[in-house]
Coordinates of C-alpha atoms in Angstrom, one line a residue:
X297 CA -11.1 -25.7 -23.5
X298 CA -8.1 -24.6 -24.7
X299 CA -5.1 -24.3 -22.0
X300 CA -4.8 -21.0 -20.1
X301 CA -3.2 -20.0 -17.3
X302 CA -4.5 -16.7 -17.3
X303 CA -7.1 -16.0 -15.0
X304 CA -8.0 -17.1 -11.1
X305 CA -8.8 -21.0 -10.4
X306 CA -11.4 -21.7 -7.0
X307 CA -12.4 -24.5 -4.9
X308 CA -10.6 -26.2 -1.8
X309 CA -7.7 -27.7 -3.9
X310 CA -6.4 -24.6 -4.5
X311 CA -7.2 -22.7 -1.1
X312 CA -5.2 -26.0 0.4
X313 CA -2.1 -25.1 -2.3
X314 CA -1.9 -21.6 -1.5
X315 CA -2.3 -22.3 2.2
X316 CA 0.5 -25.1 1.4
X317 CA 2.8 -22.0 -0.3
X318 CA 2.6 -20.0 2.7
X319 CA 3.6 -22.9 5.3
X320 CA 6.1 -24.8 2.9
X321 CA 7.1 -23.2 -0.3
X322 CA 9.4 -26.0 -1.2
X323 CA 6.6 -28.4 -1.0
X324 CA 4.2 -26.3 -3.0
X325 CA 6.4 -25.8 -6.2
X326 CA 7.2 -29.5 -6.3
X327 CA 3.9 -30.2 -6.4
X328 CA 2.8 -27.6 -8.9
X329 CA 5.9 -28.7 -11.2
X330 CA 4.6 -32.3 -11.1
X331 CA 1.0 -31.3 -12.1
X332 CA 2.6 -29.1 -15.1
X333 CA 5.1 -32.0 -16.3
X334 CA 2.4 -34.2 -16.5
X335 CA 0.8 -31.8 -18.7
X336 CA -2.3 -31.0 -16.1
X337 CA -2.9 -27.3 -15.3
X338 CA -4.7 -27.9 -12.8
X339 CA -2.9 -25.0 -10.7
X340 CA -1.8 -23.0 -13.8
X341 CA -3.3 -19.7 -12.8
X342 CA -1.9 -20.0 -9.5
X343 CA 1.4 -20.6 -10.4
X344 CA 1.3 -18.1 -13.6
X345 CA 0.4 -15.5 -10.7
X346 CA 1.6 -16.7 -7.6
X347 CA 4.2 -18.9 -7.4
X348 CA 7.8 -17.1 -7.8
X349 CA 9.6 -17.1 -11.1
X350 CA 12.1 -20.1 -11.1
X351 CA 13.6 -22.7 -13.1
X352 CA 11.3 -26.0 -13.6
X353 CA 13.6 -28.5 -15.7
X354 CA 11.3 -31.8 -15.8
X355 CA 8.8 -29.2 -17.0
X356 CA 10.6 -28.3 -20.2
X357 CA 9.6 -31.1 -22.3
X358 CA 5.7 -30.2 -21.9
X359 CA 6.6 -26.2 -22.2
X360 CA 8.6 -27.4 -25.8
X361 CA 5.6 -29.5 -27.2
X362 CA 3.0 -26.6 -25.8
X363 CA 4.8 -24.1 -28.0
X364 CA 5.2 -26.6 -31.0
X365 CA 1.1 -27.5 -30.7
X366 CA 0.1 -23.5 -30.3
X367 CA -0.5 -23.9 -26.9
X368 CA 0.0 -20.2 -26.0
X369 CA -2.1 -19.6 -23.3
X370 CA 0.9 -21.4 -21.3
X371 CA 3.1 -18.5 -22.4
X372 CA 2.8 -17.0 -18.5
X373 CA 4.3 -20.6 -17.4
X374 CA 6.8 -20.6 -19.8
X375 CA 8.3 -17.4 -19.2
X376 CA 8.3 -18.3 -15.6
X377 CA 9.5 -21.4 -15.1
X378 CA 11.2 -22.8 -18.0
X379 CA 15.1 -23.2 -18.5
X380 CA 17.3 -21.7 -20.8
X381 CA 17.0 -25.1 -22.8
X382 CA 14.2 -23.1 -24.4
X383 CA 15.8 -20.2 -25.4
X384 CA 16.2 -21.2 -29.6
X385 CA 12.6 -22.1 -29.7
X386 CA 11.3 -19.2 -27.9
X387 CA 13.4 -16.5 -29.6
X388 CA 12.1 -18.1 -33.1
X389 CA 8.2 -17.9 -32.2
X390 CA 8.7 -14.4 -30.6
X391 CA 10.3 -13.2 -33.8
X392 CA 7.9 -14.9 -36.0
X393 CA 5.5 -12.4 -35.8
X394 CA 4.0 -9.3 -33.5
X395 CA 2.5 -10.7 -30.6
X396 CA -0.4 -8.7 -27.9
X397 CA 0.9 -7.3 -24.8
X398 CA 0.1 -10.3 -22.4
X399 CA 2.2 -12.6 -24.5
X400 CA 4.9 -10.1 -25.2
X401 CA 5.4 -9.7 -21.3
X402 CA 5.7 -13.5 -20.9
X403 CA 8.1 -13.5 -24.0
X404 CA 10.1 -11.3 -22.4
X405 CA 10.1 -12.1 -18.7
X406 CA 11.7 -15.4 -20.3
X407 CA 14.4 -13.6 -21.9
X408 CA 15.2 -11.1 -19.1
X409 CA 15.5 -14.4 -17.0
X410 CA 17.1 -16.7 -19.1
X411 CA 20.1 -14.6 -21.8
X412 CA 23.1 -13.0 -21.5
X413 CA 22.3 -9.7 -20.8
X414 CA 24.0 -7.8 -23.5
X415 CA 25.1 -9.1 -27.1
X416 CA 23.2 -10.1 -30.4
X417 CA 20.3 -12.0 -29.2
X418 CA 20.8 -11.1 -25.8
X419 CA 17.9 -10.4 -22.8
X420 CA 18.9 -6.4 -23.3
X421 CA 18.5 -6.6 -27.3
X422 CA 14.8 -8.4 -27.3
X423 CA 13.9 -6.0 -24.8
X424 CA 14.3 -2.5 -26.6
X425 CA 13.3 -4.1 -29.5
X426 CA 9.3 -4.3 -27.4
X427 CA 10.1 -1.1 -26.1
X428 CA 11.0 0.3 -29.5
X429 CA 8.1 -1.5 -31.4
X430 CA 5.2 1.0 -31.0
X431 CA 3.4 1.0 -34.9
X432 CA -0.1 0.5 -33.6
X433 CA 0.6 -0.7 -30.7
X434 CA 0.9 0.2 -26.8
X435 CA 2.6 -3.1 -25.0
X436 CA 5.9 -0.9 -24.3
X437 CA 3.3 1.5 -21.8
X438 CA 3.5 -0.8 -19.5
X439 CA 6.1 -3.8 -20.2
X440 CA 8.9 -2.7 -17.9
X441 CA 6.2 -2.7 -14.7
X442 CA 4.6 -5.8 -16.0
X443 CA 8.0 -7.7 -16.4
X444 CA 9.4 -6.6 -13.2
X445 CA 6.7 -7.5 -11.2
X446 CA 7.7 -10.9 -12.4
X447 CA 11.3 -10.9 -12.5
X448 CA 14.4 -8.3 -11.5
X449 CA 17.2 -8.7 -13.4
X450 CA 20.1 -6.4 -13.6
X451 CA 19.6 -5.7 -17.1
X452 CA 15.7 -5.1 -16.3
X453 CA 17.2 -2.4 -14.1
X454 CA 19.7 -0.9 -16.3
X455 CA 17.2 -0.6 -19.2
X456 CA 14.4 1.3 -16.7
X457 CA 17.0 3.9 -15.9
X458 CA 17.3 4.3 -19.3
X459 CA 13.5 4.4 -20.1
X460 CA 13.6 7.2 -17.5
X461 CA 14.6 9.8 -20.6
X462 CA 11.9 8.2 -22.5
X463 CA 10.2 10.9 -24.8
X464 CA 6.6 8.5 -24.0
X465 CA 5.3 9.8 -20.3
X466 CA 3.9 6.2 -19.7
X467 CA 6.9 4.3 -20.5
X468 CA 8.6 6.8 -18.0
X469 CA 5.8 6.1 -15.3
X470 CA 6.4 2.0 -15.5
X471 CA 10.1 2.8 -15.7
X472 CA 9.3 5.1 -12.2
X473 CA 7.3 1.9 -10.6
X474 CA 9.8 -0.8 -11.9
X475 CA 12.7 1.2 -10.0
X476 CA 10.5 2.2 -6.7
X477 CA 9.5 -1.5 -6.2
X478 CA 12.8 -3.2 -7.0
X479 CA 15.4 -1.6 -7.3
X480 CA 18.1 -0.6 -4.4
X481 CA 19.8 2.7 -3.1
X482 CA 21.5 3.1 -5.9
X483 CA 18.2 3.8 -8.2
X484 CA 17.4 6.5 -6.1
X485 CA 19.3 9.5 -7.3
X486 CA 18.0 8.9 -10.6
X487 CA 14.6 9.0 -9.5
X488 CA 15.3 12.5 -8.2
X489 CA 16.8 13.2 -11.1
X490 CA 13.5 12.4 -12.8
X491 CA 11.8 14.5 -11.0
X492 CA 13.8 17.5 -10.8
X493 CA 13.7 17.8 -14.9
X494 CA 10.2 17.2 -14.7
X495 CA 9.1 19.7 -12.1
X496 CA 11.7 22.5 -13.8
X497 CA 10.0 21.8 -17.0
X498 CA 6.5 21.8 -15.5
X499 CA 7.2 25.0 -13.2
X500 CA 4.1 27.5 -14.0
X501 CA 2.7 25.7 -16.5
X502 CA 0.4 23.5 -14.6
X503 CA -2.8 25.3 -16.7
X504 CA -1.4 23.2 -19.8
X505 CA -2.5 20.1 -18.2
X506 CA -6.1 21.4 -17.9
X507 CA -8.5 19.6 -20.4
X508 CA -10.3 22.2 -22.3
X509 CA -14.4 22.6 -21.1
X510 CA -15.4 23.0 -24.7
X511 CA -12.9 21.2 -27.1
X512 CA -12.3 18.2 -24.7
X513 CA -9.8 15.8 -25.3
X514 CA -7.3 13.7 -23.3
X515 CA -5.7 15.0 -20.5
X516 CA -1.5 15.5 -21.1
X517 CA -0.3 12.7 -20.3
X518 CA 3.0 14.6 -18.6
X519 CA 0.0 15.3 -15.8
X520 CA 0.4 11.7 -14.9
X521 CA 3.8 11.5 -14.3
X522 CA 4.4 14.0 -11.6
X523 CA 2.4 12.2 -9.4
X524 CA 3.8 8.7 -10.7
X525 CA 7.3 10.2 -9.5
X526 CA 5.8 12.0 -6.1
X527 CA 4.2 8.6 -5.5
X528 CA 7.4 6.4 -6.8
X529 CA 9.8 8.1 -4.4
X530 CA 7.9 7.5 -1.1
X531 CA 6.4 4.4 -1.6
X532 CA 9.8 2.7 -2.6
X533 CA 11.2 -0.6 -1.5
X534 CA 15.2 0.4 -1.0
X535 CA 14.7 3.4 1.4
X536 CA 12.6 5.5 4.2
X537 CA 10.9 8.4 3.6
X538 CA 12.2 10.9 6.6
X539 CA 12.4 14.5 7.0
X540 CA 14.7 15.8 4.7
X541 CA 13.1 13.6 1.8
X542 CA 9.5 15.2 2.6
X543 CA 11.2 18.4 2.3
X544 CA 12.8 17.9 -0.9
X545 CA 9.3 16.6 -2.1
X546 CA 7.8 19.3 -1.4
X547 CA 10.2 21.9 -2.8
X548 CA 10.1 20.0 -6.0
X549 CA 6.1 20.7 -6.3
X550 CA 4.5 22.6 -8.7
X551 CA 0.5 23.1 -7.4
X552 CA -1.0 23.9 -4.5
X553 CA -2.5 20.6 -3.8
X554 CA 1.1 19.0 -4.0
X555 CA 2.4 21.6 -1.5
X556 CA -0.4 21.0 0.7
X557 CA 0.4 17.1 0.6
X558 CA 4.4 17.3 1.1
X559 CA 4.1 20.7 3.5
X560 CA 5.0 18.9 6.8
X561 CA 6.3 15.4 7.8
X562 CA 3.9 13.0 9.8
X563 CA 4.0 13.7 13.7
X564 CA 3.3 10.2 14.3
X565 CA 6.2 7.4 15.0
X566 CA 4.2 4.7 14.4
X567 CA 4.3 3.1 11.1
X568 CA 1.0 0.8 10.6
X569 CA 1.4 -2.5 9.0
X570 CA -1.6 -3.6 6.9
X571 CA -2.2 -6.8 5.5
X572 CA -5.3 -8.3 3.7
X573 CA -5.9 -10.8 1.5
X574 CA -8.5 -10.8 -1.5
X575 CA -8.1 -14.9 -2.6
X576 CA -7.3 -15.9 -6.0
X577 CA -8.4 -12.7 -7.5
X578 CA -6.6 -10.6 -5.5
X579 CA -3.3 -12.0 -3.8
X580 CA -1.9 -11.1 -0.4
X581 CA -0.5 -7.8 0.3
X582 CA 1.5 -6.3 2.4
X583 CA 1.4 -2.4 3.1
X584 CA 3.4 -0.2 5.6
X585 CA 4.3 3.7 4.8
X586 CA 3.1 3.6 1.3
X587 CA 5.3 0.7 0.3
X588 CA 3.3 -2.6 -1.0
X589 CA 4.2 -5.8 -1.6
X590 CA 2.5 -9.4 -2.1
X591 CA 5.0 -11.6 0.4
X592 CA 5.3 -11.5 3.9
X593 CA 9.4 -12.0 3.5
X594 CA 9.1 -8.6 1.6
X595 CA 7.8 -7.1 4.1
X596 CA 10.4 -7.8 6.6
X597 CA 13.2 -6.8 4.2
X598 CA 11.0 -3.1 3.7
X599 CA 11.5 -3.1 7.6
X600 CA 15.0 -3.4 8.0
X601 CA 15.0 0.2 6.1
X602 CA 13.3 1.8 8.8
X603 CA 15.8 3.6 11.7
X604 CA 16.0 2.2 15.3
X605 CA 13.5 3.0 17.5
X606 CA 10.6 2.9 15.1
X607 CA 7.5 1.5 16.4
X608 CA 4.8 -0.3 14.1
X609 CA 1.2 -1.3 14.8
X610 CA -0.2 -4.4 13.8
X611 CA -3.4 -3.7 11.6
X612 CA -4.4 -6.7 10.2
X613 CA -7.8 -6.4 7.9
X614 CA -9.7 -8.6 10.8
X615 CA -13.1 -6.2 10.3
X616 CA -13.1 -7.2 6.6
X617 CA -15.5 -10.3 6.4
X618 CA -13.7 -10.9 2.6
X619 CA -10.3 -11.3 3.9
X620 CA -8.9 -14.8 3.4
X621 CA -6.0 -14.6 6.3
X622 CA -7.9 -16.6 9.2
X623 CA -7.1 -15.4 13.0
X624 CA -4.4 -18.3 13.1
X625 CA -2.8 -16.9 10.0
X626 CA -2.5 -13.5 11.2
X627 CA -1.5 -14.2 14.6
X628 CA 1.3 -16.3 13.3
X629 CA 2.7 -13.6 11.2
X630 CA 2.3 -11.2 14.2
X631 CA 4.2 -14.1 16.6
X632 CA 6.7 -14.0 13.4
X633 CA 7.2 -10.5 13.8
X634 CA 7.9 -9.7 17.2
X635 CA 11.2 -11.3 17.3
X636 CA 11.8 -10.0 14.0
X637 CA 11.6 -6.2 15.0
X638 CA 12.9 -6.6 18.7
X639 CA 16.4 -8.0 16.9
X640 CA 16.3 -4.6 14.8
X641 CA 16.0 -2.3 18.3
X642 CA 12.2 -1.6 17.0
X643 CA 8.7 -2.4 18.7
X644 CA 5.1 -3.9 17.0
X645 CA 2.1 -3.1 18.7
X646 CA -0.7 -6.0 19.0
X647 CA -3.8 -4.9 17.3
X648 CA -6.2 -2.6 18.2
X649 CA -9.0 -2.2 16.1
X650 CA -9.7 1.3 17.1
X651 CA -6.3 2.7 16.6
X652 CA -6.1 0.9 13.4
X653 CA -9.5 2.2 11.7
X654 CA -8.8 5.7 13.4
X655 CA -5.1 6.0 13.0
X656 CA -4.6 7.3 15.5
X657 CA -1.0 7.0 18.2

């Protein structure tokens, strides 16, 4: 076979690695970095998917001869893990031709991470070049999501506020998600902004969105974005939803069901903390007030956001029989975060399976 480090690997070796990444990071890149300089993949798709984006030098001489031999299906290494060193041979083969959307991200997730920012052949040039190529194609849809879920750059974050104006819906939609999950205070008056033009625009027109019964057809895809923004602002990484940002939600809708959502804040106080973990197909996550992410550290920096006084209950996914976190792993997170919140004047609840299903206070 070909190499590819797309997809999900199984069996103990890799169970033991991602274990390993969990207890000792450190330890886990050096060894994945050995495997990949010696030209084995045997953990490709974990680290392609996993492991976070970071320079791997002694790797650069297999990531050089890989692109040389065709090699592509180690783009999602490359554009992870290899130097700057790279950057001539990259920007030829990217430029050489029109490449599909997997690869393009990888190209780019290189770039972002590797170039100047701004300048002829600079990160911020290669990348509204892929955002402006769209004969036959769909890659920029998606590419600022896809590349920030990778990497966050400052010129990544310039370039979404941008893509915010963006006449394509869905280019505005992954500019909304690439902001809400990355970005920092400061990106959030623009995503009001967003919203404001979109719901003035939108303002009694809500029967244009309707598909027509007879004709058919695809939905407008400005129907999409409203909830992309109403679901952007809440769910972001930088900030808190409380009262007065509930109220503005709601005063910004434009349909019943929207008022119905934002109409009143939550009477509870206590913020549920959800974690689960799917394997090698689907990673850990991390959930608390709508915000998501796939590290635990993550998830302590979300709660440092929240106000004194805020209590959280510990809902691990212990009913699921398909979780991969064993009762060790949980506990230790929960140990972890005890400390953790006390320091910040909050409280965590143990867990309680009934409250947790139920929701209840």
């Amino acid at each position: 076979m070909r190499l590819q480090a797309w997809g999900a690997e199984s069996g103990i070796e890799v169970t033991a690695l991602r274990r390993l990444y969990e207890l000792s990071p450190q330890e886990a890149f050096r060894i994945v970095a050995k495997d990949i300089t010696s030209g084995s993949t045997r953990f490709a798709g974990f680290a392609a998917r996993e492991i976070k984006s970071q320079e791997m030098p002694e790797a650069d001489t297999t990531f050089s001869r890989w692109l040389r031999t065709g090699e592509l299906g180690a783009l999602p290494l490359i554009g992870r893990f290899a130097t700057e060193k790279l950057a001539i041979q990259m920007r030829e083969r990217y430029l050489a031709q029109s490449w599909p959307c997997l690869e393009e991200v990888s190209f780019i997730t290189y770039f972002v991470r590797t170039l100047p920012p701004s300048g002829k052949g600079s990160a911020g040039e290669l990348l509204r070049r892929a955002l402006a190529d769209r004969e036959k194609r769909g890659c920029h849809h998606s590419l600022l999501r896809q590349v920030g879920q990778i990497i966050w750059k400052p010129v990544l974050e310039t370039q979404a506020i941008v893509s915010l104006d963006d006449p394509d819906p869905e280019t505005v939609a992954s500019a909304v998600y690439a902001l809400s999950t990355n970005g920092g205070p400061s990106v959030e008056p623009f995503l009001w902004k967003r919203l404001e033009k979109w719901s003035e625009q939108w303002r009694g027109r809500t029967l244009e969105f309707d598909v027509h019964p007879i004709t058919g057809g695809l939905p407008n895809q400005e129907s999409l974005l409203g909830p992309a923004l109403f679901g952007g602002i809440p769910s972001a990484k930088a900030w808190v939803m409380d009262e007065p940002r509930w109220h503005r939600l709601s005063n910004l809708c434009i349909d019943e069901q929207c008022r119905k959502q934002w109409a009143q804040a939550p009477v509870s106080t206590v913020r549920t903390i959800d974690v689960s973990n799917g394997g090698g197909m689907y990673p850990a996550a991390f959930r608390v007030n709508g915000y998501q992410t796939s590290t635990f550290e993550a998830l302590k920096d979300k709660l440092k956001h929240f106000p004194q006084g805020t209590t959280f209950r510990w809902c691990p996914q212990t009913f699921n029989p398909f979780d991969d976190f064993s009762p060790g792993q949980r506990e230790e997170m929960y140990r972890e975060l005890i400390p953790f919140v006390t320091a910040l004047s909050m409280t965590i609840e143990p867990y309680a399976e009934a409250k947790c299903l139920s929701g209840q206070n």
